[in-house]
C-alpha cells in the first residue's frame, strides 16, 4: 500500500518545533505483531526503540494518531509523543491548541468569552509511560493503550473520548531509562540475577530524581516536558508510577497530608475526584485492591514534575500500581501480608482488599489501562468544565494578588553572585512565570528600587508557582500520634530558592502604583529559543564561549554588563561567584596559573588579557585587575569522584555539576579504589552522600552479578587511609562523613547520632550556618549562610583533634530558615563542617548537601573549593588556626560503680 504523507503546515511547524504527518489507512498492526510478544508477557520488556517502532507503524496505519517529535534526551535519543484523537480534531489541532493556550492565560478574557471557548475547545490530556524506568509496567502499557484506542475507535465510549479529547500519549518520558532497564533485564533473565537491581542510574545523571527537578529544570528531560506542556497547555497531566503500599494493588489520589500550600483548591478537588473515578472504574472491571491511603505520598514538595503543574492550574497527579520486579511474576500468600491487612477487612478507602495470588507484569499493565482510560473518559465527559476551570484558576490567581500581598517580588541586580538571580529567574520564566525589569528607579511604600531591578508582579496566572518556590516553608507539625514522632515528609520540607541560591528577593507588601507599573518591561523567557538537540546547553547558565551577551537563549534575562576594575595583567575573581570556578578551570586549560588570595579571590595569571576580558564579559564576572598574583598557589587537582555500584543519585548530581562547571575528573569504582596507590594518581577524592555501609559493603553477594557485588571493603578502606596519610584530600559530603570518621578513626563525633525522631528531626530543610570564610574551603561564603540538610550529621571534636572548624551552628536559638527542625539544641555550637588533619593530608567533612539536586547555588562553591583544596593551599591552611576553637566532646560521665 502506498502512503500519502502530508506535512501539515501550522505556526509551530513553521518554527520547526514539530512536524505532523497524516497517513492514509493501513491495517492496524497489533502490538504482538511488532514486538514479537504480547504486551506485559512474563519475562518480556519492550525497549524504547521497540515501542517507537510500533508507534511509527500506528502513525502510518491510522488517521487518529500522529507522532510529534519534541527533542532529544540526555543520551541523545530522538523523543516523541503521539497525538491521538478523531481525524476531525487532528485536522484542526492548531485551532484547539490555541484555545487551550488562550484559556491557560486568562489576561484580557471575559468569563463569557472563556465559557464560549471552553464549549468550543477540546480537552488536552497528557498520559505517559512513566519516568521511573525501573517501574517497568507504565512504558509497556502505553503500547497497548494506543492500540486499544485505535482498534476500538467505533466503540461508543472510545468514540466519545476521541471526539472530545486530544490525547497526548507519551510512550515514555524517560526513553533512555526504558531501554537501559529493558536491556539490563534481558541480560539477566534466566540467570540467578534475573531480578537484580541495575547498578547504574536510569537517567544519565539523576535516576529517580528525574521526578525532583520540576522547578530547577536542570535535566534536559525536565525542560522538554515543561516546554511541550507550555506549547500545548493540557488540562490534565497524569504520570504512572509503581510502588503501591503492599498488599494494595494501586494507590490513587487524594494525596496524603500535607499538600503544597499554594495549590489552587479547585485543582486539588479535581485531582481528588479523578482518583475516585479511577477507583470506581477498577471496581467495575473487577480489579480489586485500589487504595487512597497508607502511602505517605504527600504533595508538599513542588519538585515533582507530575505535581508542579498544579501551581500552573493544571490537574497534575500520579498513581502507584503494584510492582514485583521487572517482568518476573510473583506469587503472594496472606503470610506475606503486614499484620493489619491479614483480616482482608473492607475499608472505606480500600473497599476490595486484594487476597494475594499471582502478580504479573500484565496485571499491572491492565490496572494502568483501566486507570488511563478512566481519566480519558472523565476528560471527555467534563471537557467543558476542565477547560473553563483552567481559565478560572488563572483568573482567580490574578485577582487574588491584585488585592493582597505579596503584590510582587523584587530582585535587585546587585547580588553576591550577579549570575545567581539570572539562573533563578530564567528557570521561573521557562516555567511560564512572567518576569519584568524596571526601566527606571521607583519607590513602593518606603522601599526604593534601582532601574534594572527584576520584578515578578503577582497578578499573573502562574503566581502561585513563583510564591511556592520563593517563600520560606513552614512544614506543619504533624504527629504520627499525640506526643509521637513527627510524620516524615515524603521528600524535602523546605526548598526556598532565594536561600538556596543566595539571591536577595524582596516581597512587596504595598501595591504597585501607576508609576511602578509604567516602568515594567516584560522580558522574554528562555523557553522559546531552546533546542533539546545534540548541542544542548542549559538555557540558564553561561558556559565559556556561550556568554550571556552572544547567546540567543539569553532572551532578555541577563546579568548587568560586567567590567573588571583596576589595572594589571592578573585577574582576581571573587569566589562568591560560581562562574569564578568556570574561569579557574578555563585558565588551567589555557595554560594559566591560579592563586587564592587573602580576600577569598581566585587570581588568574598567565592568560592573555584579551582572553580574560572576554571571560569577564561572557561569565558576567565581578573581578579586579591586579598587578601580580598573590596568595597560595592552586594547582589543577587530579580529581576523582567515587561511583558506587548502587546507582547513587548524589554521585550523579555531583558528576553533572562538576561537568557543568568545567572540572576535569576521573570516575572511580570499587576496583579502582582497591587497586591502591591512590596518592600516585589523585590529589583529591570526593565521596558523595552515601551511607558508610554502601561505601564499604555495597550490594550483598549474590544479589547482583559478581562484578557489581560488594563495596570497597577492607582493602579499599586501607587504600583510602594511605591516600590521606600520604597527603591526599578526602572530601566527604553529608552521610559519607560518617564513613570517614569510622574508617580513619577521626577524633570527631556526630552529635545527632542515635537521637530518636521525637528528639531530633531535620530532614530536607534549610538551616543557617556560620562559615569561616578565611578557610579556603569556605572562600566566598557569606558570614551567615543557608545550607540544605537531609539526614545530615553535625560534629563535635575530641581533644586530640587537629584541624579547623569550617562552619558551625549558632550558639543558641534555632538555625531553621525553611522547612522543619525539631531539637535545635543538639545543633547549637556544633560544627557543620570540619577540615580534619590526618597524616600529611586532610579529610574535609561537609555536614550538609552543598550540591543537592543542583539547587543550592549559594553553596556549590563549598564543593568546588574543596575540590581545589590540596598541595600548597592545603599545606598553608594546615599551619593556621581557624578563628574558632573546635567544639570539644564533653568528658564522658563517670559511671557509678
Ligand atoms: Zn516512581
GROMACS .gro file of N, CA, C and O in nm, residues 540-613:
model
  296
  540UNK      N    1   2.000   2.832   3.102
  540UNK     CA    2   2.001   2.918   3.222
  540UNK      C    3   2.137   2.979   3.250
  540UNK      O    4   2.149   3.090   3.294
  541UNK      N    5   2.243   2.901   3.227
  541UNK     CA    6   2.374   2.947   3.271
  541UNK      C    7   2.450   3.007   3.154
  541UNK      O    8   2.403   3.017   3.043
  542UNK      N    9   2.571   3.042   3.182
  542UNK     CA   10   2.658   3.091   3.077
  542UNK      C   11   2.786   3.009   3.083
  542UNK      O   12   2.867   3.026   3.171
  543UNK      N   13   2.802   2.919   2.990
  543UNK     CA   14   2.926   2.843   2.983
  543UNK      C   15   3.025   2.922   2.900
  543UNK      O   16   2.985   3.000   2.814
  544UNK      N   17   3.156   2.902   2.925
  544UNK     CA   18   3.257   2.976   2.848
  544UNK      C   19   3.234   2.959   2.698
  544UNK      O   20   3.206   2.850   2.650
  545UNK      N   21   3.242   3.068   2.627
  545UNK     CA   22   3.223   3.062   2.483
  545UNK      C   23   3.077   3.074   2.443
  545UNK      O   24   3.044   3.086   2.327
  546UNK      N   25   2.990   3.069   2.540
  546UNK     CA   26   2.847   3.083   2.511
  546UNK      C   27   2.791   3.187   2.606
  546UNK      O   28   2.696   3.164   2.678
  547UNK      N   29   2.854   3.302   2.604
  547UNK     CA   30   2.825   3.403   2.706
  547UNK      C   31   2.687   3.462   2.694
  547UNK      O   32   2.618   3.445   2.595
  548UNK      N   33   2.648   3.533   2.796
  548UNK     CA   34   2.516   3.593   2.801
  548UNK      C   35   2.495   3.692   2.685
  548UNK      O   36   2.388   3.705   2.632
  549UNK      N   37   2.604   3.761   2.653
  549UNK     CA   38   2.589   3.869   2.555
  549UNK      C   39   2.564   3.815   2.414
  549UNK      O   40   2.500   3.879   2.334
  550UNK      N   41   2.614   3.696   2.385
  550UNK     CA   42   2.602   3.646   2.248
  550UNK      C   43   2.501   3.532   2.238
  550UNK      O   44   2.469   3.487   2.130
  551UNK      N   45   2.454   3.484   2.349
  551UNK     CA   46   2.374   3.363   2.350
  551UNK      C   47   2.229   3.395   2.314
  551UNK      O   48   2.162   3.472   2.383
  552UNK      N   49   2.179   3.332   2.209
  552UNK     CA   50   2.040   3.357   2.169
  552UNK      C   51   1.943   3.315   2.279
  552UNK      O   52   1.835   3.369   2.293
  553UNK      N   53   1.987   3.215   2.361
  553UNK     CA   54   1.900   3.169   2.468
  553UNK      C   55   1.885   3.271   2.579
  553UNK      O   56   1.801   3.254   2.667
  554UNK      N   57   1.971   3.369   2.581
  554UNK     CA   58   1.966   3.466   2.690
  554UNK      C   59   1.828   3.529   2.697
  554UNK      O   60   1.770   3.542   2.802
  555UNK      N   61   1.775   3.568   2.581
  555UNK     CA   62   1.636   3.608   2.568
  555UNK      C   63   1.590   3.707   2.674
  555UNK      O   64   1.479   3.698   2.724
  556UNK      N   65   1.674   3.795   2.708
  556UNK     CA   66   1.625   3.907   2.788
  556UNK      C   67   1.662   3.906   2.934
  556UNK      O   68   1.682   4.011   2.992
  557UNK      N   69   1.672   3.790   2.998
  557UNK     CA   70   1.706   3.789   3.140
  557UNK      C   71   1.858   3.768   3.148
  557UNK      O   72   1.907   3.656   3.142
  558UNK      N   73   1.929   3.877   3.157
  558UNK     CA   74   2.076   3.871   3.154
  558UNK      C   75   2.133   3.953   3.271
  558UNK      O   76   2.069   4.047   3.317
  559UNK      N   77   2.252   3.917   3.317
  559UNK     CA   78   2.310   3.995   3.425
  559UNK      C   79   2.354   4.133   3.374
  559UNK      O   80   2.368   4.152   3.253
  560UNK      N   81   2.373   4.224   3.466
  560UNK     CA   82   2.425   4.355   3.429
  560UNK      C   83   2.561   4.336   3.363
  560UNK      O   84   2.636   4.247   3.404
  561UNK      N   85   2.593   4.417   3.261
  561UNK     CA   86   2.721   4.401   3.194
  561UNK      C   87   2.837   4.409   3.293
  561UNK      O   88   2.834   4.490   3.386
  562UNK      N   89   2.937   4.322   3.273
  562UNK     CA   90   3.048   4.316   3.368
  562UNK      C   91   3.172   4.379   3.309
  562UNK      O   92   3.199   4.366   3.190
  563UNK      N   93   3.247   4.450   3.393
  563UNK     CA   94   3.374   4.509   3.351
  563UNK      C   95   3.465   4.507   3.472
  563UNK      O   96   3.425   4.548   3.581
  564UNK      N   97   3.588   4.456   3.454
  564UNK     CA   98   3.680   4.448   3.567
  564UNK      C   99   3.741   4.585   3.594
  564UNK      O  100   3.779   4.656   3.502
  565UNK      N  101   3.751   4.620   3.724
  565UNK     CA  102   3.815   4.745   3.764
  565UNK      C  103   3.965   4.722   3.779
  565UNK      O  104   4.014   4.610   3.768
  566UNK      N  105   4.039   4.830   3.806
  566UNK     CA  106   4.182   4.820   3.835
  566UNK      C  107   4.268   4.802   3.711
  566UNK      O  108   4.219   4.802   3.599
  567UNK      N  109   4.398   4.787   3.737
  567UNK     CA  110   4.491   4.765   3.626
  567UNK      C  111   4.585   4.652   3.663
  567UNK      O  112   4.608   4.624   3.781
  568UNK      N  113   4.642   4.588   3.562
  568UNK     CA  114   4.736   4.479   3.584
  568UNK      C  115   4.710   4.367   3.487
  568UNK      O  116   4.614   4.372   3.409
  569UNK      N  117   4.794   4.264   3.493
  569UNK     CA  118   4.783   4.154   3.396
  569UNK      C  119   4.717   4.031   3.455
  569UNK      O  120   4.688   3.935   3.385
  570UNK      N  121   4.693   4.034   3.587
  570UNK     CA  122   4.627   3.920   3.652
  570UNK      C  123   4.485   3.961   3.691
  570UNK      O  124   4.458   4.079   3.716
  571UNK      N  125   4.398   3.863   3.696
  571UNK     CA  126   4.257   3.892   3.723
  571UNK      C  127   4.214   3.823   3.852
  571UNK      O  128   4.224   3.700   3.864
  572UNK      N  129   4.166   3.903   3.947
  572UNK     CA  130   4.121   3.848   4.075
  572UNK      C  131   3.968   3.836   4.072
  572UNK      O  132   3.898   3.934   4.049
  573UNK      N  133   3.918   3.714   4.094
  573UNK     CA  134   3.775   3.687   4.078
  573UNK      C  135   3.719   3.640   4.213
  573UNK      O  136   3.764   3.539   4.267
  574UNK      N  137   3.623   3.715   4.263
  574UNK     CA  138   3.561   3.684   4.392
  574UNK      C  139   3.497   3.544   4.389
  574UNK      O  140   3.413   3.515   4.304
  575UNK      N  141   3.535   3.460   4.486
  575UNK     CA  142   3.486   3.322   4.489
  575UNK      C  143   3.339   3.312   4.527
  575UNK      O  144   3.281   3.203   4.527
  576UNK      N  145   3.275   3.426   4.560
  576UNK     CA  146   3.130   3.421   4.585
  576UNK      C  147   3.055   3.385   4.459
  576UNK      O  148   2.938   3.346   4.464
  577UNK      N  149   3.121   3.398   4.344
  577UNK     CA  150   3.055   3.372   4.215
  577UNK      C  151   3.085   3.230   4.168
  577UNK      O  152   3.201   3.190   4.157
  578UNK      N  153   2.982   3.157   4.133
  578UNK     CA  154   3.007   3.021   4.082
  578UNK      C  155   3.086   3.025   3.953
  578UNK      O  156   3.167   2.935   3.927
  579UNK      N  157   3.065   3.128   3.872
  579UNK     CA  158   3.138   3.134   3.746
  579UNK      C  159   3.288   3.156   3.767
  579UNK      O  160   3.366   3.139   3.674
  580UNK      N  161   3.328   3.194   3.890
  580UNK     CA  162   3.472   3.202   3.918
  580UNK      C  163   3.538   3.067   3.890
  580UNK      O  164   3.651   3.059   3.841
  581UNK      N  165   3.464   2.959   3.918
  581UNK     CA  166   3.523   2.825   3.901
  581UNK      C  167   3.527   2.786   3.753
  581UNK      O  168   3.615   2.712   3.712
  582UNK      N  169   3.433   2.836   3.676
  582UNK     CA  170   3.444   2.816   3.531
  582UNK      C  171   3.569   2.886   3.480
  582UNK      O  172   3.643   2.833   3.397
  583UNK      N  173   3.591   3.007   3.532
  583UNK     CA  174   3.709   3.082   3.488
  583UNK      C  175   3.837   3.010   3.530
  583UNK      O  176   3.932   3.000   3.451
  584UNK      N  177   3.840   2.959   3.652
  584UNK     CA  178   3.959   2.888   3.701
  584UNK      C  179   3.988   2.766   3.613
  584UNK      O  180   4.102   2.743   3.569
  585UNK      N  181   3.884   2.687   3.585
  585UNK     CA  182   3.905   2.567   3.503
  585UNK      C  183   3.946   2.603   3.360
  585UNK      O  184   4.030   2.534   3.300
  586UNK      N  185   3.891   2.712   3.309
  586UNK     CA  186   3.932   2.761   3.176
  586UNK      C  187   4.078   2.804   3.178
  586UNK      O  188   4.151   2.782   3.083
  587UNK      N  189   4.117   2.868   3.289
  587UNK     CA  190   4.254   2.920   3.299
  587UNK      C  191   4.354   2.805   3.289
  587UNK      O  192   4.453   2.813   3.217
  588UNK      N  193   4.327   2.696   3.359
  588UNK     CA  194   4.420   2.583   3.352
  588UNK      C  195   4.426   2.527   3.211
  588UNK      O  196   4.530   2.490   3.161
  589UNK      N  197   4.310   2.521   3.147
  589UNK     CA  198   4.309   2.469   3.010
  589UNK      C  199   4.389   2.559   2.915
  589UNK      O  200   4.447   2.512   2.818
  590UNK      N  201   4.388   2.690   2.948
  590UNK     CA  202   4.460   2.785   2.862
  590UNK      C  203   4.606   2.799   2.903
  590UNK      O  204   4.677   2.887   2.853
  591UNK      N  205   4.652   2.715   2.997
  591UNK     CA  206   4.793   2.719   3.038
  591UNK      C  207   4.822   2.823   3.144
  591UNK      O  208   4.939   2.853   3.171
  592UNK      N  209   4.720   2.882   3.203
  592UNK     CA  210   4.740   2.985   3.304
  592UNK      C  211   4.767   2.928   3.443
  592UNK      O  212   4.766   2.805   3.462
  593UNK      N  213   4.790   3.018   3.538
  593UNK     CA  214   4.812   2.977   3.677
  593UNK      C  215   4.706   3.042   3.765
  593UNK      O  216   4.646   3.144   3.729
  594UNK      N  217   4.682   2.979   3.882
  594UNK     CA  218   4.576   3.026   3.971
  594UNK      C  219   4.630   3.035   4.113
  594UNK      O  220   4.705   2.948   4.158
  595UNK      N  221   4.590   3.141   4.182
  595UNK     CA  222   4.622   3.155   4.323
  595UNK      C  223   4.496   3.193   4.400
  595UNK      O  224   4.401   3.246   4.340
  596UNK      N  225   4.495   3.166   4.529
  596UNK     CA  226   4.383   3.212   4.612
  596UNK      C  227   4.438   3.317   4.705
  596UNK      O  228   4.531   3.291   4.782
  597UNK      N  229   4.382   3.440   4.699
  597UNK     CA  230   4.438   3.546   4.782
  597UNK      C  231   4.365   3.556   4.915
  597UNK      O  232   4.267   3.484   4.941
  598UNK      N  233   4.414   3.648   5.001
  598UNK     CA  234   4.362   3.657   5.137
  598UNK      C  235   4.219   3.709   5.141
  598UNK      O  236   4.150   3.696   5.241
  599UNK      N  237   4.172   3.769   5.030
  599UNK     CA  238   4.035   3.821   5.026
  599UNK      C  239   3.936   3.718   4.972
  599UNK      O  240   3.822   3.753   4.940
  600UNK      N  241   3.981   3.593   4.956
  600UNK     CA  242   3.891   3.491   4.904
  600UNK      C  243   3.866   3.507   4.756
  600UNK      O  244   3.755   3.482   4.708
  601UNK      N  245   3.968   3.549   4.682
  601UNK     CA  246   3.955   3.565   4.537
  601UNK      C  247   4.052   3.471   4.466
  601UNK      O  248   4.168   3.457   4.509
  602UNK      N  249   4.005   3.410   4.359
  602UNK     CA  250   4.094   3.331   4.275
  602UNK      C  251   4.161   3.426   4.177
  602UNK      O  252   4.092   3.499   4.104
  603UNK      N  253   4.293   3.427   4.180
  603UNK     CA  254   4.369   3.519   4.095
  603UNK      C  255   4.429   3.441   3.978
  603UNK      O  256   4.504   3.346   3.998
  604UNK      N  257   4.387   3.482   3.859
  604UNK     CA  258   4.430   3.411   3.737
  604UNK      C  259   4.540   3.491   3.670
  604UNK      O  260   4.525   3.611   3.646
  605UNK      N  261   4.649   3.423   3.637
  605UNK     CA  262   4.759   3.490   3.565
  605UNK      C  263   4.806   3.399   3.452
  605UNK      O  264   4.768   3.282   3.446
  606UNK      N  265   4.887   3.457   3.364
  606UNK     CA  266   4.943   3.377   3.255
  606UNK      C  267   4.844   3.349   3.144
  606UNK      O  268   4.865   3.260   3.063
  607UNK      N  269   4.736   3.426   3.141
  607UNK     CA  270   4.640   3.415   3.030
  607UNK      C  271   4.633   3.554   2.965
  607UNK      O  272   4.634   3.655   3.035
  608UNK      N  273   4.627   3.557   2.832
  608UNK     CA  274   4.625   3.686   2.762
  608UNK      C  275   4.512   3.774   2.813
  608UNK      O  276   4.399   3.727   2.827
  609UNK      N  277   4.543   3.903   2.843
  609UNK     CA  278   4.438   3.994   2.896
  609UNK      C  279   4.314   4.000   2.807
  609UNK      O  280   4.202   4.011   2.859
  610UNK      N  281   4.333   3.990   2.676
  610UNK     CA  282   4.214   3.996   2.588
  610UNK      C  283   4.123   3.877   2.615
  610UNK      O  284   4.000   3.890   2.616
  611UNK      N  285   4.182   3.761   2.639
  611UNK     CA  286   4.104   3.641   2.670
  611UNK      C  287   4.033   3.658   2.804
  611UNK      O  288   3.914   3.627   2.818
  612UNK      N  289   4.108   3.709   2.901
  612UNK     CA  290   4.047   3.730   3.033
  612UNK      C  291   3.931   3.830   3.025
  612UNK      O  292   3.827   3.812   3.089
  613UNK      N  293   3.949   3.934   2.945
  613UNK     CA  294   3.843   4.033   2.928
  613UNK      C  295   3.717   3.967   2.872
  613UNK      O  296   3.605   3.995   2.916
   0.00000   0.00000   0.00000
